[in-house]
GROMACS .gro file of C-alpha atoms in nm:
model
  487
    1MET     CA    1  13.259   9.270  14.076
    2ALA     CA    2  13.122   9.268  13.660
    3TRP     CA    3  12.837   9.463  13.549
    4GLN     CA    4  12.535   9.267  13.569
    5GLU     CA    5  12.199   9.320  13.478
    6THR     CA    6  12.034   9.408  13.809
    7SER     CA    7  11.689   9.519  13.575
    8PRO     CA    8  11.578   9.575  13.232
    9GLY     CA    9  11.848   9.817  13.085
   10HIS     CA   10  12.023   9.926  13.436
   11TYR     CA   11  12.335   9.781  13.485
   12GLU     CA   12  12.579   9.770  13.745
   13ARG     CA   13  12.854   9.649  13.891
   14ASP     CA   14  13.117   9.756  14.167
   15PHE     CA   15  13.357   9.963  14.234
   16ASP     CA   16  13.740   9.771  14.258
   17SER     CA   17  14.035   9.845  14.503
   18LEU     CA   18  14.188  10.133  14.247
   19GLU     CA   19  13.881  10.285  14.251
   20ARG     CA   20  13.779  10.298  14.579
   21PHE     CA   21  14.113  10.482  14.638
   22TYR     CA   22  14.097  10.712  14.391
   23HIS     CA   23  13.713  10.802  14.475
   24THR     CA   24  13.771  10.854  14.866
   25ILE     CA   25  14.086  11.085  14.751
   26ALA     CA   26  13.794  11.300  14.528
   27ASP     CA   27  13.582  11.336  14.828
   28ALA     CA   28  13.833  11.445  15.074
   29GLY     CA   29  13.856  11.734  14.870
   30ALA     CA   30  13.423  11.813  14.762
   31PRO     CA   31  13.473  12.022  15.101
   32LEU     CA   32  13.647  12.280  14.954
   33ASN     CA   33  13.501  12.270  14.597
   34LYS     CA   34  13.788  12.040  14.484
   35GLN     CA   35  13.858  11.736  14.345
   36HIS     CA   36  14.248  11.546  14.356
   37PHE     CA   37  14.355  11.400  14.079
   38LEU     CA   38  14.073  11.582  13.815
   39ILE     CA   39  14.243  11.553  13.491
   40SER     CA   40  14.194  11.798  13.176
   41THR     CA   41  14.321  11.721  12.870
   42THR     CA   42  14.330  11.930  12.562
   43LEU     CA   43  14.322  11.886  12.230
   44ARG     CA   44  14.424  12.257  11.984
   45LEU     CA   45  14.337  12.158  11.683
   46LYS     CA   46  14.402  12.300  11.307
   47THR     CA   47  14.088  12.434  11.264
   48SER     CA   48  13.738  12.380  11.394
   49PRO     CA   49  13.478  12.181  11.260
   50PRO     CA   50  13.130  12.299  11.353
   51PRO     CA   51  12.987  12.230  11.724
   52HIS     CA   52  12.708  12.043  11.557
   53GLN     CA   53  12.920  11.749  11.469
   54VAL     CA   54  13.118  11.774  11.741
   55LEU     CA   55  12.810  11.742  11.977
   56ASN     CA   56  12.742  11.399  11.756
   57ALA     CA   57  13.052  11.325  11.777
   58TRP     CA   58  13.033  11.264  12.200
   59LYS     CA   59  12.705  11.096  12.136
   60ALA     CA   60  12.873  10.851  11.921
   61LEU     CA   61  13.180  10.843  12.171
   62ARG     CA   62  12.944  10.684  12.387
   63GLN     CA   63  12.822  10.414  12.228
   64GLN     CA   64  13.156  10.294  12.183
   65TYR     CA   65  13.262  10.398  12.489
   66PRO     CA   66  12.919  10.385  12.719
   67GLN     CA   67  13.153  10.394  13.065
   68ILE     CA   68  13.146  10.805  13.025
   69ALA     CA   69  12.787  10.795  13.069
   70ALA     CA   70  12.783  10.602  13.411
   71ALA     CA   71  12.782  10.727  13.756
   72ALA     CA   72  12.855  10.615  14.107
   73ASP     CA   73  12.526  10.521  14.295
   74GLU     CA   74  12.506  10.710  14.690
   75THR     CA   75  12.701  10.546  14.813
   76GLY     CA   76  13.012  10.533  14.653
   77THR     CA   77  13.159  10.224  14.543
   78ARG     CA   78  12.891  10.119  14.273
   79PHE     CA   79  12.899  10.243  13.946
   80VAL     CA   80  12.502  10.196  13.712
   81TYR     CA   81  12.486  10.232  13.346
   82ASP     CA   82  12.167  10.301  13.211
   83VAL     CA   83  12.023  10.263  12.828
   84PRO     CA   84  11.895  10.649  12.782
   85SER     CA   85  11.581  10.703  12.532
   86ALA     CA   86  11.657  10.981  12.308
   87THR     CA   87  11.525  11.189  12.595
   88GLU     CA   88  11.809  11.078  12.850
   89LEU     CA   89  12.072  11.081  12.593
   90GLN     CA   90  11.927  11.470  12.541
   91ALA     CA   91  11.928  11.527  12.917
   92TRP     CA   92  12.299  11.362  12.958
   93VAL     CA   93  12.382  11.541  12.627
   94ASP     CA   94  12.301  11.884  12.758
   95LYS     CA   95  12.502  11.826  13.094
   96SER     CA   96  12.829  11.736  12.966
   97CYS     CA   97  12.890  11.853  12.667
   98PHE     CA   98  12.922  12.268  12.602
   99LEU     CA   99  13.028  12.483  12.354
  100GLU     CA  100  13.174  12.787  12.461
  101GLU     CA  101  13.213  13.118  12.342
  102ASP     CA  102  13.435  13.251  12.544
  103GLY     CA  103  13.782  13.177  12.706
  104SER     CA  104  13.976  12.897  12.642
  105ALA     CA  105  14.163  12.524  12.805
  106GLN     CA  106  14.355  12.664  13.033
  107GLU     CA  107  14.055  12.881  13.194
  108LYS     CA  108  13.871  12.638  13.239
  109TYR     CA  109  14.059  12.404  13.375
  110GLU     CA  110  14.214  12.682  13.667
  111LYS     CA  111  13.832  12.773  13.754
  112GLU     CA  112  13.629  12.526  13.638
  113LYS     CA  113  13.424  12.400  13.947
  114PRO     CA  114  13.465  12.030  14.001
  115SER     CA  115  13.162  11.761  13.862
  116SER     CA  116  13.210  11.456  13.906
  117LEU     CA  117  13.121  11.363  13.511
  118VAL     CA  118  13.316  11.333  13.241
  119ARG     CA  119  13.286  11.622  13.042
  120LEU     CA  120  13.357  11.810  12.700
  121PHE     CA  121  13.420  12.220  12.678
  122TYR     CA  122  13.365  12.274  12.297
  123PHE     CA  123  13.613  12.599  12.182
  124PRO     CA  124  13.572  12.665  11.856
  125ALA     CA  125  13.717  13.063  11.808
  126SER     CA  126  14.036  12.924  11.977
  127ARG     CA  127  14.004  12.621  11.848
  128GLU     CA  128  14.071  12.355  12.210
  129ILE     CA  129  13.884  12.032  12.296
  130LEU     CA  130  13.924  12.008  12.628
  131PHE     CA  131  13.805  11.651  12.801
  132ARG     CA  132  13.781  11.715  13.187
  133THR     CA  133  13.722  11.340  13.355
  134PRO     CA  134  13.801  11.248  13.718
  135HIS     CA  135  14.067  11.061  13.837
  136TRP     CA  136  13.789  10.727  13.969
  137ARG     CA  137  13.660  10.673  13.609
  138MET     CA  138  14.025  10.713  13.415
  139ASP     CA  139  14.336  10.738  13.377
  140GLY     CA  140  14.592  10.955  13.157
  141ILE     CA  141  14.695  10.637  12.907
  142GLY     CA  142  14.248  10.609  12.935
  143ILE     CA  143  14.211  10.921  12.813
  144MET     CA  144  14.421  10.922  12.543
  145HIS     CA  145  14.230  10.661  12.338
  146LEU     CA  146  13.943  10.818  12.436
  147GLN     CA  147  14.052  11.152  12.253
  148GLY     CA  148  14.192  10.845  11.962
  149ALA     CA  149  13.870  10.718  11.915
  150PHE     CA  150  13.705  11.042  11.896
  151ILE     CA  151  13.920  11.256  11.625
  152ARG     CA  152  13.869  10.898  11.461
  153ILE     CA  153  13.486  10.942  11.457
  154LEU     CA  154  13.520  11.357  11.407
  155GLY     CA  155  13.671  11.301  11.082
  156ASN     CA  156  13.420  10.986  10.953
  157GLY     CA  157  13.173  11.211  11.066
  158PRO     CA  158  12.946  11.064  11.324
  159PRO     CA  159  12.566  11.082  11.261
  160ASP     CA  160  12.290  11.302  11.233
  161GLU     CA  161  12.161  11.072  11.454
  162ILE     CA  162  12.193  10.765  11.737
  163GLN     CA  163  11.993  10.503  11.933
  164PHE     CA  164  12.105  10.299  12.137
  165ASP     CA  165  11.941   9.969  12.195
  166GLY     CA  166  12.135   9.780  12.499
  167SER     CA  167  12.491   9.671  12.268
  168GLU     CA  168  12.708   9.957  12.407
  169THR     CA  169  12.714   9.798  12.715
  170ASN     CA  170  12.901   9.520  12.604
  171ASN     CA  171  13.127   9.783  12.576
  172LEU     CA  172  13.134   9.865  12.929
  173SER     CA  173  13.543   9.810  13.147
  174PRO     CA  174  13.593   9.586  13.428
  175SER     CA  175  13.802   9.715  13.657
  176LEU     CA  176  14.178   9.672  13.692
  177ASP     CA  177  14.119   9.425  13.933
  178GLU     CA  178  13.843   9.180  13.699
  179ALA     CA  179  14.111   9.223  13.397
  180ALA     CA  180  14.377   9.104  13.550
  181ASN     CA  181  14.227   8.802  13.808
  182VAL     CA  182  14.335   9.000  14.126
  183PRO     CA  183  14.217   8.722  14.396
  184LEU     CA  184  13.982   8.983  14.665
  185VAL     CA  185  13.987   8.776  15.031
  186VAL     CA  186  14.332   8.806  15.185
  187THR     CA  187  14.533   8.600  15.321
  188GLN     CA  188  14.824   8.638  15.573
  189ALA     CA  189  15.099   8.585  15.291
  190MET     CA  190  14.881   8.852  15.067
  191SER     CA  191  14.923   9.158  15.329
  192GLN     CA  192  15.271   9.030  15.389
  193ALA     CA  193  15.339   9.077  15.038
  194ALA     CA  194  15.171   9.460  15.065
  195ASP     CA  195  15.387   9.472  15.373
  196GLU     CA  196  15.686   9.398  15.154
  197GLU     CA  197  15.607   9.586  14.892
  198LEU     CA  198  15.583   9.945  15.151
  199GLU     CA  199  15.809   9.885  15.343
  200VAL     CA  200  16.061  10.060  15.111
  201CYS     CA  201  15.872  10.376  15.156
  202LEU     CA  202  15.760  10.351  15.586
  203GLN     CA  203  16.153  10.276  15.599
  204GLY     CA  204  16.258  10.623  15.347
  205LEU     CA  205  15.993  10.813  15.629
  206PRO     CA  206  16.076  11.104  15.698
  207ALA     CA  207  16.133  11.216  15.393
  208VAL     CA  208  16.339  11.519  15.223
  209SER     CA  209  16.102  11.836  15.119
  210ILE     CA  210  16.149  12.170  14.954
  211SER     CA  211  16.007  12.453  15.109
  212THR     CA  212  15.590  12.548  15.089
  213LEU     CA  213  15.414  12.843  15.143
  214PRO     CA  214  15.280  12.873  15.499
  215ASN     CA  215  14.919  12.841  15.386
  216VAL     CA  216  14.683  12.532  15.504
  217LEU     CA  217  14.418  12.555  15.240
  218PRO     CA  218  14.478  12.464  14.868
  219THR     CA  219  14.293  12.800  14.638
  220THR     CA  220  14.443  12.739  14.275
  221THR     CA  221  14.599  12.477  14.044
  222ARG     CA  222  14.784  12.632  13.816
  223ARG     CA  223  15.014  12.403  13.513
  224VAL     CA  224  15.344  12.508  13.375
  225THR     CA  225  15.398  12.338  13.028
  226SER     CA  226  15.743  12.331  12.815
  227SER     CA  227  15.935  12.142  12.545
  228PHE     CA  228  16.209  12.078  12.384
  229ASP     CA  229  16.178  12.069  12.016
  230VAL     CA  230  16.227  11.741  11.808
  231ASP     CA  231  16.643  11.735  11.723
  232THR     CA  232  16.700  11.821  12.106
  233THR     CA  233  16.486  11.530  12.211
  234SER     CA  234  16.577  11.301  11.981
  235ARG     CA  235  16.963  11.382  12.086
  236ILE     CA  236  16.829  11.279  12.494
  237ILE     CA  237  16.674  11.013  12.419
  238HIS     CA  238  16.976  10.878  12.243
  239ALA     CA  239  17.118  10.953  12.571
  240CYS     CA  240  16.898  10.748  12.724
  241LYS     CA  241  16.851  10.440  12.533
  242SER     CA  242  17.262  10.440  12.494
  243ARG     CA  243  17.305  10.393  12.958
  244GLY     CA  244  17.061  10.139  12.920
  245LEU     CA  245  16.807  10.367  13.094
  246THR     CA  246  16.480  10.431  12.974
  247VAL     CA  247  16.350  10.809  12.893
  248THR     CA  248  16.091  10.782  13.192
  249ALA     CA  249  16.425  10.645  13.485
  250GLY     CA  250  16.629  10.937  13.265
  251ILE     CA  251  16.413  11.221  13.307
  252ASP     CA  252  16.293  11.118  13.648
  253ALA     CA  253  16.645  11.088  13.779
  254ALA     CA  254  16.727  11.444  13.634
  255MET     CA  255  16.391  11.529  13.834
  256ILE     CA  256  16.553  11.410  14.128
  257VAL     CA  257  16.902  11.582  14.115
  258ALA     CA  258  16.738  11.889  14.056
  259THR     CA  259  16.537  11.862  14.372
  260LEU     CA  260  16.892  11.889  14.607
  261PRO     CA  261  16.911  12.224  14.571
  262TYR     CA  262  16.593  12.275  14.745
  263ALA     CA  263  16.599  11.962  15.010
  264GLU     CA  264  16.543  11.959  15.388
  265ARG     CA  265  16.532  11.701  15.602
  266ASN     CA  266  16.259  11.751  15.864
  267PHE     CA  267  16.169  12.097  15.710
  268ASP     CA  268  16.397  12.270  15.863
  269PRO     CA  269  16.551  12.535  15.599
  270ALA     CA  270  16.871  12.558  15.755
  271THR     CA  271  16.926  12.221  15.591
  272ARG     CA  272  16.820  12.340  15.233
  273GLY     CA  273  17.030  12.208  14.997
  274GLN     CA  274  17.328  12.098  15.258
  275GLY     CA  275  17.273  11.721  15.104
  276GLY     CA  276  17.204  11.309  15.291
  277GLY     CA  277  16.828  11.234  15.368
  278LYS     CA  278  16.604  11.058  15.140
  279TYR     CA  279  16.380  11.126  14.831
  280THR     CA  280  16.055  10.902  14.859
  281ALA     CA  281  15.772  10.939  14.629
  282PHE     CA  282  15.546  10.667  14.445
  283ASN     CA  283  15.612  10.564  14.029
  284THR     CA  284  15.314  10.542  13.870
  285ILE     CA  285  15.348  10.230  13.673
  286ASP     CA  286  15.089  10.159  13.361
  287LEU     CA  287  14.951   9.824  13.434
  288ARG     CA  288  14.826   9.748  13.069
  289LYS     CA  289  15.094   9.557  12.932
  290TYR     CA  290  14.987   9.257  13.134
  291LEU     CA  291  14.637   9.286  13.087
  292PRO     CA  292  14.498   8.981  12.860
  293ALA     CA  293  14.263   9.135  12.514
  294PRO     CA  294  14.164   9.366  12.491
  295PHE     CA  295  14.230   9.536  12.779
  296SER     CA  296  14.500   9.606  12.731
  297GLY     CA  297  14.410   9.804  12.426
  298PRO     CA  298  14.203  10.080  12.335
  299LYS     CA  299  13.851   9.899  12.410
  300ALA     CA  300  13.951   9.937  12.760
  301ALA     CA  301  13.999  10.313  12.763
  302VAL     CA  302  13.732  10.434  13.022
  303SER     CA  303  13.931  10.272  13.248
  304ILE     CA  304  14.189  10.287  13.596
  305TYR     CA  305  14.462  10.053  13.421
  306HIS     CA  306  14.738  10.098  13.643
  307THR     CA  307  14.912  10.142  14.006
  308GLY     CA  308  15.198  10.377  14.191
  309ILE     CA  309  15.508  10.144  14.331
  310PRO     CA  310  15.727  10.335  14.594
  311ILE     CA  311  16.078  10.421  14.572
  312SER     CA  312  16.309  10.614  14.823
  313ILE     CA  313  16.673  10.634  14.765
  314ASP     CA  314  16.883  10.733  15.027
  315LEU     CA  315  17.097  11.114  14.968
  316ASN     CA  316  17.358  11.017  15.205
  317VAL     CA  317  17.454  10.831  14.998
  318HIS     CA  318  17.399  10.862  14.625
  319LYS     CA  319  17.464  11.209  14.534
  320ASP     CA  320  17.440  11.266  14.197
  321PHE     CA  321  17.254  11.147  13.851
  322ASP     CA  322  17.405  10.853  13.758
  323SER     CA  323  17.365  10.645  14.152
  324ILE     CA  324  17.027  10.817  14.136
  325ALA     CA  325  16.956  10.679  13.708
  326THR     CA  326  17.066  10.328  13.873
  327LEU     CA  327  16.788  10.322  14.118
  328VAL     CA  328  16.578  10.447  13.919
  329ARG     CA  329  16.624  10.294  13.707
  330GLU     CA  330  16.493   9.929  13.841
  331VAL     CA  331  16.189  10.070  13.939
  332TYR     CA  332  16.097  10.042  13.562
  333LYS     CA  333  16.221   9.857  13.494
  334ARG     CA  334  16.072   9.578  13.707
  335ASP     CA  335  15.827   9.308  13.589
  336PHE     CA  336  15.506   9.293  13.775
  337SER     CA  337  15.385   9.020  13.640
  338THR     CA  338  15.705   8.782  13.796
  339GLU     CA  339  15.745   8.631  14.175
  340ASN     CA  340  16.043   8.873  14.174
  341PRO     CA  341  16.041   8.981  14.434
  342ARG     CA  342  15.714   8.995  14.444
  343ASN     CA  343  15.363   8.978  14.171
  344ILE     CA  344  15.210   9.228  14.307
  345PHE     CA  345  14.823   9.098  14.087
  346GLN     CA  346  14.837   8.780  14.320
  347PHE     CA  347  14.801   9.120  14.732
  348LEU     CA  348  14.736   9.463  14.463
  349ALA     CA  349  14.353   9.498  14.642
  350GLU     CA  350  14.528   9.462  14.941
  351TYR     CA  351  14.889   9.660  14.895
  352VAL     CA  352  14.576   9.944  14.737
  353HIS     CA  353  14.423   9.925  15.112
  354LYS     CA  354  14.713   9.957  15.327
  355VAL     CA  355  14.849  10.260  15.062
  356ILE     CA  356  14.467  10.390  15.144
  357GLY     CA  357  14.634  10.342  15.444
  358ILE     CA  358  14.956  10.553  15.471
  359LEU     CA  359  14.854  10.817  15.221
  360GLY     CA  360  14.520  10.826  15.412
  361SER     CA  361  14.656  10.958  15.777
  362PRO     CA  362  14.798  11.328  15.761
  363PRO     CA  363  15.008  11.447  15.950
  364ALA     CA  364  14.958  11.619  16.263
  365ASN     CA  365  15.156  12.019  16.153
  366PRO     CA  366  14.959  12.048  15.890
  367LEU     CA  367  15.320  12.211  15.685
  368HIS     CA  368  15.491  11.917  15.719
  369ALA     CA  369  15.236  11.730  15.486
  370SER     CA  370  15.414  11.588  15.164
  371ALA     CA  371  15.606  11.824  14.946
  372HIS     CA  372  15.869  11.700  14.652
  373PRO     CA  373  15.814  11.685  14.308
  374GLU     CA  374  15.701  11.368  14.158
  375LEU     CA  375  15.650  11.216  13.819
  376SER     CA  376  15.422  11.067  13.636
  377SER     CA  377  15.480  10.977  13.292
  378ILE     CA  378  15.251  10.981  12.977
  379GLY     CA  379  15.462  10.859  12.665
  380ILE     CA  380  15.454  10.930  12.341
  381VAL     CA  381  15.103  11.049  12.306
  382ASN     CA  382  15.072  10.969  11.904
  383ASP     CA  383  15.083  10.593  12.021
  384TYR     CA  384  14.744  10.659  12.114
  385LEU     CA  385  14.562  10.958  11.896
  386PRO     CA  386  14.693  11.078  11.580
  387ASP     CA  387  14.784  11.375  11.494
  388ILE     CA  388  14.647  11.420  11.140
  389PHE     CA  389  14.344  11.184  11.068
  390LYS     CA  390  14.230  11.156  10.733
  391GLY     CA  391  13.877  11.030  10.728
  392SER     CA  392  13.594  11.006  10.510
  393ALA     CA  393  13.438  11.344  10.549
  394SER     CA  394  13.732  11.576  10.668
  395VAL     CA  395  14.127  11.579  10.797
  396ILE     CA  396  14.151  11.581  11.172
  397GLU     CA  397  14.527  11.783  11.258
  398VAL     CA  398  14.558  11.802  11.642
  399GLU     CA  399  14.777  12.121  11.659
  400GLU     CA  400  14.933  12.062  12.039
  401TRP     CA  401  14.871  11.852  12.330
  402TRP     CA  402  14.841  11.858  12.676
  403ILE     CA  403  14.722  11.726  12.981
  404ALA     CA  404  14.650  11.821  13.367
  405VAL     CA  405  14.589  11.774  13.667
  406GLU     CA  406  14.456  11.926  13.920
  407VAL     CA  407  14.710  11.984  14.329
  408ILE     CA  408  14.500  12.007  14.674
  409ASP     CA  409  14.783  11.940  14.827
  410ARG     CA  410  15.175  12.068  14.871
  411LEU     CA  411  15.324  11.786  14.664
  412LEU     CA  412  15.493  11.961  14.297
  413ARG     CA  413  15.317  11.734  13.955
  414ALA     CA  414  15.506  11.662  13.730
  415THR     CA  415  15.422  11.480  13.365
  416LEU     CA  416  15.647  11.440  13.135
  417TRP     CA  417  15.516  11.269  12.737
  418THR     CA  418  15.631  11.318  12.343
  419PHE     CA  419  15.396  11.502  12.108
  420ASN     CA  420  15.469  11.535  11.703
  421GLY     CA  421  15.850  11.412  11.833
  422GLN     CA  422  15.883  11.679  12.117
  423MET     CA  423  15.961  11.639  12.471
  424ASN     CA  424  15.713  11.793  12.704
  425LEU     CA  425  15.770  11.857  13.064
  426SER     CA  426  15.484  11.961  13.289
  427LEU     CA  427  15.410  12.052  13.663
  428ASN     CA  428  15.104  12.109  13.863
  429TRP     CA  429  15.066  12.264  14.139
  430ASN     CA  430  14.831  12.477  14.342
  431GLU     CA  431  14.928  12.876  14.397
  432ALA     CA  432  14.816  12.793  14.822
  433PHE     CA  433  15.137  12.622  14.804
  434TYR     CA  434  15.413  12.778  14.611
  435GLU     CA  435  15.510  13.122  14.406
  436ASP     CA  436  15.542  13.101  14.005
  437GLU     CA  437  15.908  13.215  14.004
  438PHE     CA  438  16.007  12.879  14.232
  439VAL     CA  439  15.793  12.701  14.044
  440HIS     CA  440  15.932  12.797  13.655
  441ASP     CA  441  16.301  12.822  13.853
  442PHE     CA  442  16.213  12.464  13.875
  443MET     CA  443  16.136  12.351  13.556
  444ASN     CA  444  16.511  12.580  13.495
  445LYS     CA  445  16.724  12.369  13.674
  446TRP     CA  446  16.530  12.060  13.606
  447LYS     CA  447  16.546  12.114  13.216
  448GLU     CA  448  16.942  12.182  13.262
  449THR     CA  449  16.990  11.867  13.481
  450ILE     CA  450  16.805  11.711  13.149
  451LEU     CA  451  17.091  11.880  12.929
  452ARG     CA  452  17.381  11.836  13.154
  453GLU     CA  453  17.328  11.492  13.266
  454LEU     CA  454  17.308  11.305  12.991
  455ALA     CA  455  17.496  11.450  12.699
  456VAL     CA  456  17.270  11.633  12.530
  457ARG     CA  457  17.526  11.916  12.366
  458LYS     CA  458  17.396  12.130  12.050
  459LYS     CA  459  17.507  12.448  11.938
  460SER     CA  460  17.309  12.705  12.074
  461PRO     CA  461  17.004  12.459  12.267
  462TYR     CA  462  16.708  12.749  12.305
  463LEU     CA  463  16.528  12.622  12.618
  464THR     CA  464  16.191  12.776  12.599
  465LEU     CA  465  15.909  12.822  12.797
  466TYR     CA  466  15.607  12.900  12.871
  467SER     CA  467  15.392  12.999  13.132
  468GLN     CA  468  15.041  12.818  13.149
  469ASN     CA  469  15.072  12.718  12.760
  470THR     CA  470  15.095  13.072  12.642
  471SER     CA  471  15.377  13.203  12.399
  472GLU     CA  472  15.505  13.466  12.686
  473GLN     CA  473  15.813  13.372  12.724
  474LEU     CA  474  15.974  13.356  13.083
  475PRO     CA  475  16.340  13.409  13.194
  476GLY     CA  476  16.661  13.343  13.248
  477LEU     CA  477  16.546  13.056  12.955
  478LEU     CA  478  16.838  13.051  12.674
  479LEU     CA  479  17.143  12.851  12.683
  480ALA     CA  480  17.396  12.871  12.494
  481GLU     CA  481  17.635  12.564  12.436
  482ASN     CA  482  17.883  12.729  12.694
  483GLU     CA  483  17.725  12.784  12.996
  484ILE     CA  484  17.592  12.438  12.966
  485LYS     CA  485  17.898  12.298  12.969
  486ASN     CA  486  18.017  12.523  13.250
  487LYS     CA  487  17.791  12.347  13.478
   0.00000   0.00000   0.00000
């Protein structure tokens, strides 16, 4: 599965289990000209660099991370990479790096047709640089490493001329299966371990759902992002730690609690908010910390080094924040490299194969597909890319950062990150399945739950929710201290 030079200047390697998983999901949306989980992430800079410097930085980024220019072969099961001539390099730039005189990153996120390429869109007028990548190429942590490298190249002044001699292929990333030394020959013990890992999911079905619009086909993906100020963020983090919770566990538990008023059993609106049933979802777990250097760091940015672990919470038993948070905490604090309960790396490939089987089996009634909020935590963005980089050629300052995915299913895709000391919550959804008002109301309740359950108290906490990251403040979000206390 390692990269091999099969002819002079031509390199190939097989997709691993997780890459096949995401490529299969991407292919499913192709007939609709959509790509589930397609990642869009944007940097808004303080000043707009000259377009030719952005272009040259993109070329230089390929030298550091050549895998951004690798392609899937015609079977969709292998990566191929060719050392480019000057003409081939320019052809790649022409189809992957774009100067946008009009519009914004938000508009591009909603309207741009999907591509199998890693692409960059530069908007000088709005000072935005948008990166877009299929999820089978890269994950959220990886793309932050990539953006950090791009900022450093830009600040240090990218060279005007770049030659590729093949040495860049030393920087091609191994797959997760290779980097983690995952066994690929399936044994009975591996199959049994995968079944045990997924038992939580299977026993949690049918899960509670939230009501969706009666449409079958997806349309446009939308996003809404809301943030806490630096002081409130600090209070939330302190409250989580004082209760033995990771921040992700605390925010995830609050999201589940916020779901309860909307939760239905067996897709029956008459049961809405009455309690009971099971909340069942997959929690995204970053696996980089378990990998040996250099794969645990920025060198292997262009990769997907994570997995999804099922969680199921019996809402007949666990009805409040403390009880739910205790269960969520166990998932996030688990050491996935030990035998207690299972070392996931010993059966990861077979596990991913079985997850494909579960998620790839749609219900007979498409209106009864899974519909609930599900969280992915990016962590502290500043750990991966600098907000201010003082390079040898210029100072690059990042004023704003956001990430979103294309969604074609009925889930509310929630994301958590902290940037410049501010906690950000984001929801991505397909407008065929949810009205804007519902999503905004859910975001309100999520934030209110965080403040109430994590005991954040301060004078006049201003909770500002911005639709599509614009400056338009949505109604109903100015919560005074006594309003929170009386909930």
